[in-house]
Amino acid sequence: MFKSDVQYLKGVGPRKAELLENLGVKTVYDLITYFPKEYEDRRQLKKISQVQDGEETGIQAQVINQKIIYTRKRNGILKIFLTDNSEEVVLVCFNQMYLSDILKKGVNVVLHGKFERKLARLETSNFTYEILDGSDSDLIHTKRIVPIYGLTKGLNIKFLRSLIKRTLDKYADSFQDMLPGIIKDEANLCDYIWAIKKIHFPGDWEEKRKAYRRLIFDEFFLFQLALAFKKKGIKKKKKSFTYRLKRTLLTPFRQTLPFDFTPAQKKVINEIFSDMQSIHPMNRLLQGDVGSGKTVVALAALLLAVENGRQGVIMVPTEILAMQHYINVEKMLASLKIKVELLAGGMGKREKKRICQELKEGKIDIIIGTHSLIQEGIDFFRLGLVVIDEQHKFGVNQRALLRNKGLNPDVLVMTATPIPRTLALTVYGDLDVSTISECPKGRGEIITQWMKDKRAYKKVSEEVKKGRQCYIVYPLVDESDSLQIKAAVKMLEKLKNEIFPDYRVGILHGQMKKQEKKIMMEKFVGKELDILVTTSIIEVGIDVSNATVMVIENSNRFGLSTLHQLRGRIGRGKHTSHCILVGEFKTFEARKRKEVMLATADGFKIAEEDLRLRGPGEFFGTQQHGLPELKIGNIITDFEIIEKTREIASKTLERENLTNSDYSKIKDALWERFGSNLKWLSVG
Ligand code: ADP
Ligand code: MG
């Protein structure tokens, strides 16, 4: 019945059905769930004598007379006179002669329109009317909160509104509420059928709010339930090994670190360790702003695996980051006598073969590499933990691929694009989330400014004279686009030879040979270079605390998260740092981005702004966001409801397997919504 074609509804027919299809409405169900885009409050009616010139309002009156006035140019204008005993009003009807049959003498109407006072008489030619022949509660276009719908050419709002009302009256009561009473009580929700009626025709704003809350709840609830199912499926798996906190590596590691863990780091390390010691595989997201110290947290986790005789993997999105991590990690773990290796795409065949062999034999404890680590047929001796760094660069699929290797390792994914917690719950809903909420203390401030390039270069000179190092970045949209690289390299050469001939300048970009990159990076880390001119390949991971200036050229072209990530490369030492944005910010959005960058260095705030500016689809990148398609919910503003759905989804699954008949409608809705491509729904 709900799937039946709208064409067969009374008053529709093939032509109107086609117009409705333009709105995405094909079935009765589509029509009933074609929600208002906004509402107009037409509850207040005025006495005609109180209506001002130019005012938009409603009145209630009786028709007392009609007149047709013929002019030379026009065919005839119908004038209808009404009164409410306070004064008269005239409806001026152009090309609406048919109204003379409808608004006959003696008929009572409610009118809503824009009124003008002409020669002391009230007039309107722009109005909606509704005949009052029953009780007030039958009115749908006037004297109430009126729903406004998105339209298409040829489709009239009154027609659509009436059609929806008729269809609701006829069909809504046979809809079924998928939620059992217990869930409605827990979440304090109204009845579904009530909601579906009230969302179109609310009696007051409170009713509208309740209806929205219910329907938004349903939308997110199904999604969260699906995620909870998936999570439960993963949790059911058992690891073939258990961990004990031996501290044979962890204690010496802590002793060699030049700092103590921050309280925030300690908290997340505890969360991770407790997951790792569980018999079920860990599936945790670690988020924290750039520079918050995620790497040492990951190392602690890796060492727990290694001290229990397991192997660990660090997987990163780019070769350069893999290399950077390798250099860092090796240094930090040097005194521990464990074997760390790098596996990179550009490596010689023989070297690769040796590493693969050693991995298989268990001679390597920690391996660092790019996603090629999971794509190629690499075998581990005893894989225990996989750390995926900079998750935002990886797709959901790659995560799944790993898990599907059948090894059930613990998985820790790290992201430097922090997102508001509730959003993380939705996007990474199948993961547990740990958040590092504060950066280590004692770091210098980062001052962000917008300058012309000449002044920026002057700043660079000043800092270099003080012994600091600088980045000058030409961000690229696509690091593999050779045309772009070429243009960048030309600029890089110019900087090196013409602008900073007196300084030690190095160049680093994505298309250099691996060995060249490595040398360049080591030089910069070793302070053999003053300035590194580079592309966005340094966006992630590079860590040089003496670098205090970053000039970002063409910064107007880049998104907030890229800019923030880049900026995160400085401000890592105790000195004050300078981030300088160069570029013309002409569009509204570009200016907005600049404002945000100048105003805050808080990654969570920036992510929120970014999300607001670009919308969730763009923000997460289409291939990887895994966001639900939403008809009514809003992933950014509906936090409260999302939290609630998540809580109740997991409660429900703890309590039930959805085998109880109370839940059969939910199960049907899940299948309907997510289809058979989500095979994991059959779990449990
Ligand atoms: P990110 O979270 O961006 O990956 P890193 O792990 O690269 O951050 O850490 C940034 C810098 O902060 C590194 O130089 C690291 O050694 C340092 N660091 C990490 N933890 C602490 C701490 N507790 N106290 C001081 N410095 C720290
Ligand atoms: Mg990092």
Coordinates of N, CA, C and O in Angstrom, one line a residue, residues 468-531:
R468 N 66.7 29.7 13.8 CA 65.6 28.9 13.6 C 65.6 28.3 12.2 O 66.3 28.8 11.3
Q469 N 64.7 27.3 11.9 CA 64.5 26.8 10.6 C 63.1 27.1 10.1 O 62.2 27.3 10.9
C470 N 62.9 27.1 8.7 CA 61.6 27.5 8.2 C 61.2 26.5 7.1 O 62.0 25.9 6.4
Y471 N 59.8 26.5 7.0 CA 59.3 25.8 5.8 C 58.6 26.8 4.9 O 57.9 27.7 5.4
I472 N 58.8 26.6 3.6 CA 58.0 27.4 2.7 C 57.3 26.4 1.9 O 57.9 25.5 1.2
V473 N 56.0 26.4 1.9 CA 55.2 25.4 1.3 C 54.4 25.8 0.1 O 53.7 26.9 0.2
Y474 N 54.5 25.1 -0.9 CA 53.6 25.2 -2.1 C 52.6 24.0 -2.1 O 52.9 23.0 -2.6
P475 N 51.5 24.2 -1.4 CA 50.6 23.0 -1.3 C 50.1 22.7 -2.7 O 49.9 23.5 -3.6
L476 N 50.0 21.4 -3.0 CA 49.5 20.9 -4.2 C 48.2 20.2 -4.0 O 48.0 19.6 -2.9
V477 N 47.3 20.3 -4.9 CA 46.0 19.6 -4.8 C 46.3 18.1 -5.0 O 45.7 17.3 -4.3
D478 N 47.1 17.8 -5.9 CA 47.4 16.4 -6.2 C 48.9 16.2 -6.4 O 49.5 16.6 -7.3
E479 N 49.4 15.5 -5.4 CA 50.8 15.3 -5.3 C 51.4 14.4 -6.5 O 52.6 14.3 -6.7
S480 N 50.5 13.8 -7.2 CA 51.0 12.9 -8.3 C 50.8 13.6 -9.7 O 51.1 13.1 -10.7
D481 N 50.3 14.9 -9.7 CA 50.1 15.6 -10.9 C 51.4 16.2 -11.3 O 51.9 17.2 -10.7
S482 N 52.0 15.7 -12.4 CA 53.3 16.2 -12.7 C 53.4 17.6 -13.2 O 54.4 18.3 -13.0
L483 N 52.3 18.1 -13.8 CA 52.3 19.5 -14.2 C 52.4 20.4 -13.0 O 53.1 21.4 -13.0
Q484 N 51.6 20.1 -12.0 CA 51.6 20.9 -10.8 C 53.0 20.8 -10.1 O 53.5 21.8 -9.7
I485 N 53.5 19.6 -10.1 CA 54.8 19.5 -9.5 C 55.9 20.4 -10.2 O 56.7 21.0 -9.6
K486 N 55.7 20.3 -11.5 CA 56.7 21.1 -12.4 C 56.6 22.6 -12.0 O 57.6 23.2 -11.8
A487 N 55.4 23.1 -11.9 CA 55.2 24.5 -11.6 C 55.8 24.8 -10.2 O 56.5 25.8 -10.0
A488 N 55.5 23.9 -9.3 CA 56.0 24.0 -7.9 C 57.5 24.0 -7.9 O 58.2 24.9 -7.3
V489 N 58.1 23.1 -8.6 CA 59.6 23.0 -8.6 C 60.2 24.2 -9.2 O 61.2 24.7 -8.6
K490 N 59.6 24.8 -10.2 CA 60.1 26.1 -10.7 C 60.1 27.2 -9.7 O 61.1 27.9 -9.5
M491 N 59.0 27.3 -8.9 CA 59.0 28.2 -7.8 C 60.0 27.9 -6.8 O 60.7 28.8 -6.2
L492 N 60.1 26.6 -6.5 CA 61.1 26.2 -5.4 C 62.5 26.7 -5.8 O 63.3 27.2 -5.0
E493 N 62.8 26.4 -7.1 CA 64.2 26.8 -7.6 C 64.4 28.3 -7.5 O 65.5 28.8 -7.1
K494 N 63.4 29.1 -7.8 CA 63.4 30.5 -7.8 C 63.7 31.0 -6.3 O 64.6 31.8 -6.1
L495 N 63.0 30.4 -5.4 CA 63.2 30.7 -4.0 C 64.6 30.5 -3.6 O 65.3 31.3 -2.9
K496 N 65.1 29.3 -4.0 CA 66.4 28.9 -3.6 C 67.5 29.8 -4.2 O 68.4 30.3 -3.5
N497 N 67.3 30.1 -5.5 CA 68.4 30.8 -6.1 C 68.3 32.3 -6.1 O 69.3 33.0 -6.1
E498 N 67.1 32.8 -6.1 CA 67.0 34.3 -6.2 C 66.6 35.0 -4.9 O 67.1 36.0 -4.6
I499 N 65.7 34.3 -4.1 CA 65.2 35.0 -2.9 C 66.1 34.7 -1.7 O 66.4 35.6 -0.9
F500 N 66.5 33.5 -1.6 CA 67.4 33.2 -0.4 C 68.7 32.6 -0.8 O 69.1 31.5 -0.4
P501 N 69.5 33.3 -1.7 CA 70.7 32.7 -2.1 C 71.7 32.5 -1.0 O 72.6 31.7 -1.1
D502 N 71.6 33.3 0.1 CA 72.6 33.2 1.2 C 72.3 32.2 2.2 O 73.1 31.9 3.1
Y503 N 71.1 31.5 2.1 CA 70.8 30.5 3.1 C 70.9 29.1 2.5 O 71.0 28.9 1.3
R504 N 71.0 28.2 3.4 CA 71.0 26.8 3.0 C 69.6 26.3 2.8 O 68.8 26.2 3.7
V505 N 69.2 26.2 1.5 CA 67.9 25.9 1.2 C 67.8 24.5 0.5 O 68.5 24.1 -0.3
G506 N 66.8 23.7 1.0 CA 66.6 22.4 0.4 C 65.2 22.3 -0.2 O 64.3 23.0 0.1
I507 N 65.1 21.3 -1.1 CA 63.8 21.1 -1.8 C 63.3 19.7 -1.6 O 64.1 18.8 -1.6
L508 N 62.0 19.6 -1.3 CA 61.5 18.3 -1.1 C 60.1 18.2 -1.7 O 59.2 19.1 -1.5
H509 N 59.9 17.3 -2.6 CA 58.6 17.1 -3.2 C 58.3 15.7 -3.5 O 59.2 14.8 -3.5
G510 N 57.1 15.4 -3.9 CA 56.6 14.0 -4.0 C 57.3 13.2 -5.1 O 57.3 11.9 -5.0
Q511 N 57.8 13.8 -6.1 CA 58.3 13.0 -7.2 C 59.8 12.8 -7.2 O 60.4 12.4 -8.1
M512 N 60.4 13.2 -6.1 CA 61.8 12.9 -5.9 C 62.1 11.5 -5.6 O 61.2 10.8 -5.1
K513 N 63.3 11.0 -5.9 CA 63.6 9.6 -5.6 C 63.6 9.4 -4.1 O 63.9 10.3 -3.3
K514 N 63.3 8.2 -3.7 CA 63.2 7.9 -2.3 C 64.5 8.3 -1.5 O 64.4 8.9 -0.4
Q515 N 65.6 8.0 -2.1 CA 66.9 8.2 -1.4 C 67.1 9.7 -1.3 O 67.5 10.2 -0.2
E516 N 66.7 10.5 -2.3 CA 66.9 11.9 -2.3 C 66.0 12.5 -1.2 O 66.5 13.4 -0.4
K517 N 64.8 12.0 -1.1 CA 63.9 12.5 -0.1 C 64.5 12.3 1.3 O 64.5 13.1 2.2
K518 N 65.0 11.1 1.5 CA 65.5 10.7 2.8 C 66.7 11.6 3.2 O 66.7 12.1 4.3
I519 N 67.6 11.8 2.2 CA 68.7 12.7 2.5 C 68.3 14.1 2.9 O 68.7 14.7 3.9
M520 N 67.3 14.6 2.1 CA 66.8 16.0 2.3 C 66.2 16.1 3.7 O 66.5 17.0 4.5
M521 N 65.4 15.1 4.1 CA 64.8 15.1 5.4 C 65.8 15.0 6.5 O 65.7 15.8 7.5
E522 N 66.7 14.1 6.3 CA 67.7 14.0 7.4 C 68.6 15.3 7.5 O 68.9 15.7 8.7
K523 N 68.8 16.0 6.4 CA 69.5 17.2 6.5 C 68.7 18.3 7.3 O 69.3 19.0 8.1
F524 N 67.4 18.3 7.0 CA 66.6 19.3 7.7 C 66.5 19.0 9.2 O 66.7 19.9 10.0
V525 N 66.3 17.7 9.5 CA 66.2 17.3 10.9 C 67.6 17.6 11.6 O 67.6 18.1 12.7
G526 N 68.7 17.4 10.9 CA 70.0 17.6 11.4 C 70.5 19.0 11.4 O 71.7 19.3 11.6
K527 N 69.6 20.0 11.1 CA 69.9 21.4 11.0 C 71.0 21.8 10.0 O 71.7 22.8 10.2
E528 N 71.1 21.0 9.0 CA 72.1 21.3 7.9 C 71.4 22.2 6.9 O 72.0 22.6 6.0
L529 N 70.1 22.4 7.1 CA 69.4 23.3 6.2 C 68.6 24.4 7.0 O 68.2 24.1 8.1
D530 N 68.6 25.6 6.4 CA 67.8 26.6 7.1 C 66.4 26.6 6.7 O 65.5 26.9 7.4
I531 N 66.2 26.4 5.4 CA 64.9 26.5 4.8 C 64.6 25.3 4.0 O 65.4 24.8 3.2

